[in-house]
Amino acid sequence: MEREIEKVAELLKKKPYTVVFTGAGISAESGIPTFRGSTGLWSRYNPEEVVSLSGFKKNPERFWQFVKDTLFKLKAKPNPAHYAISELEKIKIVKSVITQNIDRLHQQAGSRRVIELHGSMEYVDCLSCGKVYKWEEIEKKLNFQLLPICDFCKSIYLKPRVVFFEEPLPEEAMKEALEETNKSEVFIVVGSSLVVYPAAHYPYLAKKKGANLILINKEPTDLDFIFDIKIFGKAGEILPKIVEKLKNLSGN
Ligand code: NAD
Ligand code: ZN
């Protein structure tokens, strides 16, 4: 592993145009469970049902219970992996982060250019009357009731602006992600099983354009074979080591 970390640091030292792609795994050490993987949520819930548009419309209460059990009660904070990436942006190596996560932990850690492929919890829309809520308002409601209700029209369909199963990905974010991937000279995947479309697509694209592909993940993925450097382990341990190594190499 040390050898691989050194190789990545050597690559980054030349300040290539670096794009980081993150999945749920990067937030695991912040206490947010992943869906897949050995300790994933899949064993307890069926996210494809709970977090699908039809499932939500059938049973919004079940969705909010899921939120309470995952994001909400944890008050999750960024972990060393999020901070390492924002540090790499500050020293002008990482140009953007493409994420499938909806937890906003990259932004909390100081990353500025974050492309959210699956939206985020920042805003919540009333599907019935169109009223828009800030997440904090909904969070308050959830302290008193399991099922938040629209103040204006009493609808029970308050949906966070996250992309549910059965919904298309946001066009603008997709476009930006594509542009960034095409520009990248180094493309780093962190904490993604690379099975959800379009996650699997991006490393291929980057590779086609000649980028160096790096994988940092706890478990092997189906796409391991296309990566130039693979480091298996916890993102929160590996990424800070890369930053440290890079600093040593650059002599500060
Ligand atoms: P995923 O398919 O990308 O799988 C997570 C991967 O992370 C697994 O391969 C696992 O081995 C790896 N991993 C686990 N802990 C890790 C660690 N400490 N360091 C490095 N790698 C680690 O993601 P998913 O869980 O199947 O989620 C599917 C979609 O659901 C995501 O794309 C996301 O949109 C959404 N989701 C978001 C969050 C969040 O916002 N934090 C959490 C769960 C799911
Ligand atoms: Zn309403």
mmCIF file with all atom_site columns, C-alpha atoms in Angstrom, residues 165-250:
data_model
loop_
_atom_site.group_PDB
_atom_site.id
_atom_site.type_symbol
_atom_site.label_atom_id
_atom_site.label_alt_id
_atom_site.label_comp_id
_atom_site.label_asym_id
_atom_site.label_entity_id
_atom_site.label_seq_id
_atom_site.pdbx_PDB_ins_code
_atom_site.Cartn_x
_atom_site.Cartn_y
_atom_site.Cartn_z
_atom_site.occupancy
_atom_site.B_iso_or_equiv
_atom_site.pdbx_formal_charge
_atom_site.auth_seq_id
_atom_site.auth_comp_id
_atom_site.auth_asym_id
_atom_site.auth_atom_id
_atom_site.pdbx_PDB_model_num
ATOM 1  C CA . PHE A 1 165 ? -34.611 5.715  -8.275  1.00 0.00 ? 165 PHE A CA 1
ATOM 2  C CA . GLU A 1 166 ? -36.870 6.084  -11.343 1.00 0.00 ? 166 GLU A CA 1
ATOM 3  C CA . GLU A 1 167 ? -35.875 9.733  -11.748 1.00 0.00 ? 167 GLU A CA 1
ATOM 4  C CA . PRO A 1 168 ? -33.518 11.170 -14.381 1.00 0.00 ? 168 PRO A CA 1
ATOM 5  C CA . LEU A 1 169 ? -30.203 12.682 -13.288 1.00 0.00 ? 169 LEU A CA 1
ATOM 6  C CA . PRO A 1 170 ? -29.981 16.491 -13.378 1.00 0.00 ? 170 PRO A CA 1
ATOM 7  C CA . GLU A 1 171 ? -28.890 17.550 -16.860 1.00 0.00 ? 171 GLU A CA 1
ATOM 8  C CA . GLU A 1 172 ? -26.667 20.438 -15.852 1.00 0.00 ? 172 GLU A CA 1
ATOM 9  C CA . ALA A 1 173 ? -24.696 18.323 -13.365 1.00 0.00 ? 173 ALA A CA 1
ATOM 10 C CA . MET A 1 174 ? -24.326 15.512 -15.906 1.00 0.00 ? 174 MET A CA 1
ATOM 11 C CA . LYS A 1 175 ? -22.998 17.941 -18.484 1.00 0.00 ? 175 LYS A CA 1
ATOM 12 C CA . GLU A 1 176 ? -20.486 19.439 -16.079 1.00 0.00 ? 176 GLU A CA 1
ATOM 13 C CA . ALA A 1 177 ? -19.375 16.020 -14.868 1.00 0.00 ? 177 ALA A CA 1
ATOM 14 C CA . LEU A 1 178 ? -18.792 14.942 -18.427 1.00 0.00 ? 178 LEU A CA 1
ATOM 15 C CA . GLU A 1 179 ? -16.735 18.028 -19.234 1.00 0.00 ? 179 GLU A CA 1
ATOM 16 C CA . GLU A 1 180 ? -14.615 17.622 -16.128 1.00 0.00 ? 180 GLU A CA 1
ATOM 17 C CA . THR A 1 181 ? -14.052 13.939 -16.786 1.00 0.00 ? 181 THR A CA 1
ATOM 18 C CA . ASN A 1 182 ? -12.951 14.663 -20.351 1.00 0.00 ? 182 ASN A CA 1
ATOM 19 C CA . LYS A 1 183 ? -10.512 17.311 -19.130 1.00 0.00 ? 183 LYS A CA 1
ATOM 20 C CA . SER A 1 184 ? -8.997  15.159 -16.407 1.00 0.00 ? 184 SER A CA 1
ATOM 21 C CA . GLU A 1 185 ? -5.400  13.972 -16.526 1.00 0.00 ? 185 GLU A CA 1
ATOM 22 C CA . VAL A 1 186 ? -5.798  12.122 -13.258 1.00 0.00 ? 186 VAL A CA 1
ATOM 23 C CA . PHE A 1 187 ? -9.167  10.656 -12.309 1.00 0.00 ? 187 PHE A CA 1
ATOM 24 C CA . ILE A 1 188 ? -9.552  9.356  -8.756  1.00 0.00 ? 188 ILE A CA 1
ATOM 25 C CA . VAL A 1 189 ? -12.510 7.212  -7.700  1.00 0.00 ? 189 VAL A CA 1
ATOM 26 C CA . VAL A 1 190 ? -13.161 7.052  -3.953  1.00 0.00 ? 190 VAL A CA 1
ATOM 27 C CA . GLY A 1 191 ? -15.699 4.840  -2.189  1.00 0.00 ? 191 GLY A CA 1
ATOM 28 C CA . SER A 1 192 ? -17.840 3.696  -5.068  1.00 0.00 ? 192 SER A CA 1
ATOM 29 C CA . SER A 1 193 ? -18.756 0.185  -6.082  1.00 0.00 ? 193 SER A CA 1
ATOM 30 C CA . LEU A 1 194 ? -19.143 1.552  -9.626  1.00 0.00 ? 194 LEU A CA 1
ATOM 31 C CA . VAL A 1 195 ? -22.256 -0.422 -10.318 1.00 0.00 ? 195 VAL A CA 1
ATOM 32 C CA . VAL A 1 196 ? -24.822 2.400  -10.371 1.00 0.00 ? 196 VAL A CA 1
ATOM 33 C CA . TYR A 1 197 ? -25.202 4.063  -13.747 1.00 0.00 ? 197 TYR A CA 1
ATOM 34 C CA . PRO A 1 198 ? -23.644 6.443  -14.685 1.00 0.00 ? 198 PRO A CA 1
ATOM 35 C CA . ALA A 1 199 ? -20.870 5.930  -12.116 1.00 0.00 ? 199 ALA A CA 1
ATOM 36 C CA . ALA A 1 200 ? -19.284 3.156  -14.105 1.00 0.00 ? 200 ALA A CA 1
ATOM 37 C CA . HIS A 1 201 ? -19.273 5.281  -17.230 1.00 0.00 ? 201 HIS A CA 1
ATOM 38 C CA . TYR A 1 202 ? -16.961 8.062  -15.984 1.00 0.00 ? 202 TYR A CA 1
ATOM 39 C CA . PRO A 1 203 ? -13.761 6.107  -15.384 1.00 0.00 ? 203 PRO A CA 1
ATOM 40 C CA . TYR A 1 204 ? -14.119 4.612  -18.871 1.00 0.00 ? 204 TYR A CA 1
ATOM 41 C CA . LEU A 1 205 ? -14.458 8.055  -20.403 1.00 0.00 ? 205 LEU A CA 1
ATOM 42 C CA . ALA A 1 206 ? -11.464 9.376  -18.496 1.00 0.00 ? 206 ALA A CA 1
ATOM 43 C CA . LYS A 1 207 ? -9.427  6.371  -19.549 1.00 0.00 ? 207 LYS A CA 1
ATOM 44 C CA . LYS A 1 208 ? -10.356 6.866  -23.187 1.00 0.00 ? 208 LYS A CA 1
ATOM 45 C CA . LYS A 1 209 ? -8.984  10.410 -22.987 1.00 0.00 ? 209 LYS A CA 1
ATOM 46 C CA . GLY A 1 210 ? -5.738  9.087  -21.567 1.00 0.00 ? 210 GLY A CA 1
ATOM 47 C CA . ALA A 1 211 ? -6.164  9.953  -17.902 1.00 0.00 ? 211 ALA A CA 1
ATOM 48 C CA . ASN A 1 212 ? -4.396  8.070  -15.144 1.00 0.00 ? 212 ASN A CA 1
ATOM 49 C CA . LEU A 1 213 ? -7.028  6.153  -13.232 1.00 0.00 ? 213 LEU A CA 1
ATOM 50 C CA . ILE A 1 214 ? -6.796  5.681  -9.469  1.00 0.00 ? 214 ILE A CA 1
ATOM 51 C CA . LEU A 1 215 ? -9.139  3.668  -7.274  1.00 0.00 ? 215 LEU A CA 1
ATOM 52 C CA . ILE A 1 216 ? -9.421  4.047  -3.506  1.00 0.00 ? 216 ILE A CA 1
ATOM 53 C CA . ASN A 1 217 ? -12.040 1.670  -2.155  1.00 0.00 ? 217 ASN A CA 1
ATOM 54 C CA . LYS A 1 218 ? -12.583 -0.715 0.719   1.00 0.00 ? 218 LYS A CA 1
ATOM 55 C CA . GLU A 1 219 ? -13.574 -3.632 -1.446  1.00 0.00 ? 219 GLU A CA 1
ATOM 56 C CA . PRO A 1 220 ? -12.757 -4.658 -5.002  1.00 0.00 ? 220 PRO A CA 1
ATOM 57 C CA . THR A 1 221 ? -15.165 -3.508 -7.718  1.00 0.00 ? 221 THR A CA 1
ATOM 58 C CA . ASP A 1 222 ? -16.198 -5.034 -11.023 1.00 0.00 ? 222 ASP A CA 1
ATOM 59 C CA . LEU A 1 223 ? -14.177 -2.371 -12.814 1.00 0.00 ? 223 LEU A CA 1
ATOM 60 C CA . ASP A 1 224 ? -10.858 -2.837 -11.014 1.00 0.00 ? 224 ASP A CA 1
ATOM 61 C CA . PHE A 1 225 ? -9.144  -3.971 -14.176 1.00 0.00 ? 225 PHE A CA 1
ATOM 62 C CA . ILE A 1 226 ? -9.293  -0.581 -15.868 1.00 0.00 ? 226 ILE A CA 1
ATOM 63 C CA . PHE A 1 227 ? -7.492  1.267  -13.038 1.00 0.00 ? 227 PHE A CA 1
ATOM 64 C CA . ASP A 1 228 ? -3.785  2.070  -13.184 1.00 0.00 ? 228 ASP A CA 1
ATOM 65 C CA . ILE A 1 229 ? -3.349  2.293  -9.426  1.00 0.00 ? 229 ILE A CA 1
ATOM 66 C CA . LYS A 1 230 ? -5.617  0.567  -6.891  1.00 0.00 ? 230 LYS A CA 1
ATOM 67 C CA . ILE A 1 231 ? -5.487  1.120  -3.154  1.00 0.00 ? 231 ILE A CA 1
ATOM 68 C CA . PHE A 1 232 ? -7.824  -0.971 -1.032  1.00 0.00 ? 232 PHE A CA 1
ATOM 69 C CA . GLY A 1 233 ? -8.659  0.288  2.433   1.00 0.00 ? 233 GLY A CA 1
ATOM 70 C CA . LYS A 1 234 ? -10.378 3.123  4.246   1.00 0.00 ? 234 LYS A CA 1
ATOM 71 C CA . ALA A 1 235 ? -10.558 6.410  2.361   1.00 0.00 ? 235 ALA A CA 1
ATOM 72 C CA . GLY A 1 236 ? -10.173 8.361  5.615   1.00 0.00 ? 236 GLY A CA 1
ATOM 73 C CA . GLU A 1 237 ? -6.809  6.747  6.193   1.00 0.00 ? 237 GLU A CA 1
ATOM 74 C CA . ILE A 1 238 ? -5.467  6.586  2.639   1.00 0.00 ? 238 ILE A CA 1
ATOM 75 C CA . LEU A 1 239 ? -6.246  10.097 1.362   1.00 0.00 ? 239 LEU A CA 1
ATOM 76 C CA . PRO A 1 240 ? -4.559  11.977 4.233   1.00 0.00 ? 240 PRO A CA 1
ATOM 77 C CA . LYS A 1 241 ? -1.478  9.784  3.714   1.00 0.00 ? 241 LYS A CA 1
ATOM 78 C CA . ILE A 1 242 ? -1.384  10.793 0.064   1.00 0.00 ? 242 ILE A CA 1
ATOM 79 C CA . VAL A 1 243 ? -1.571  14.471 1.003   1.00 0.00 ? 243 VAL A CA 1
ATOM 80 C CA . GLU A 1 244 ? 1.179   14.026 3.570   1.00 0.00 ? 244 GLU A CA 1
ATOM 81 C CA . LYS A 1 245 ? 3.409   12.207 1.114   1.00 0.00 ? 245 LYS A CA 1
ATOM 82 C CA . LEU A 1 246 ? 2.803   14.894 -1.477  1.00 0.00 ? 246 LEU A CA 1
ATOM 83 C CA . LYS A 1 247 ? 3.833   17.587 1.005   1.00 0.00 ? 247 LYS A CA 1
ATOM 84 C CA . ASN A 1 248 ? 7.021   15.699 1.809   1.00 0.00 ? 248 ASN A CA 1
ATOM 85 C CA . LEU A 1 249 ? 7.842   15.334 -1.868  1.00 0.00 ? 249 LEU A CA 1
ATOM 86 C CA . SER A 1 250 ? 7.191   19.017 -2.520  1.00 0.00 ? 250 SER A CA 1
#
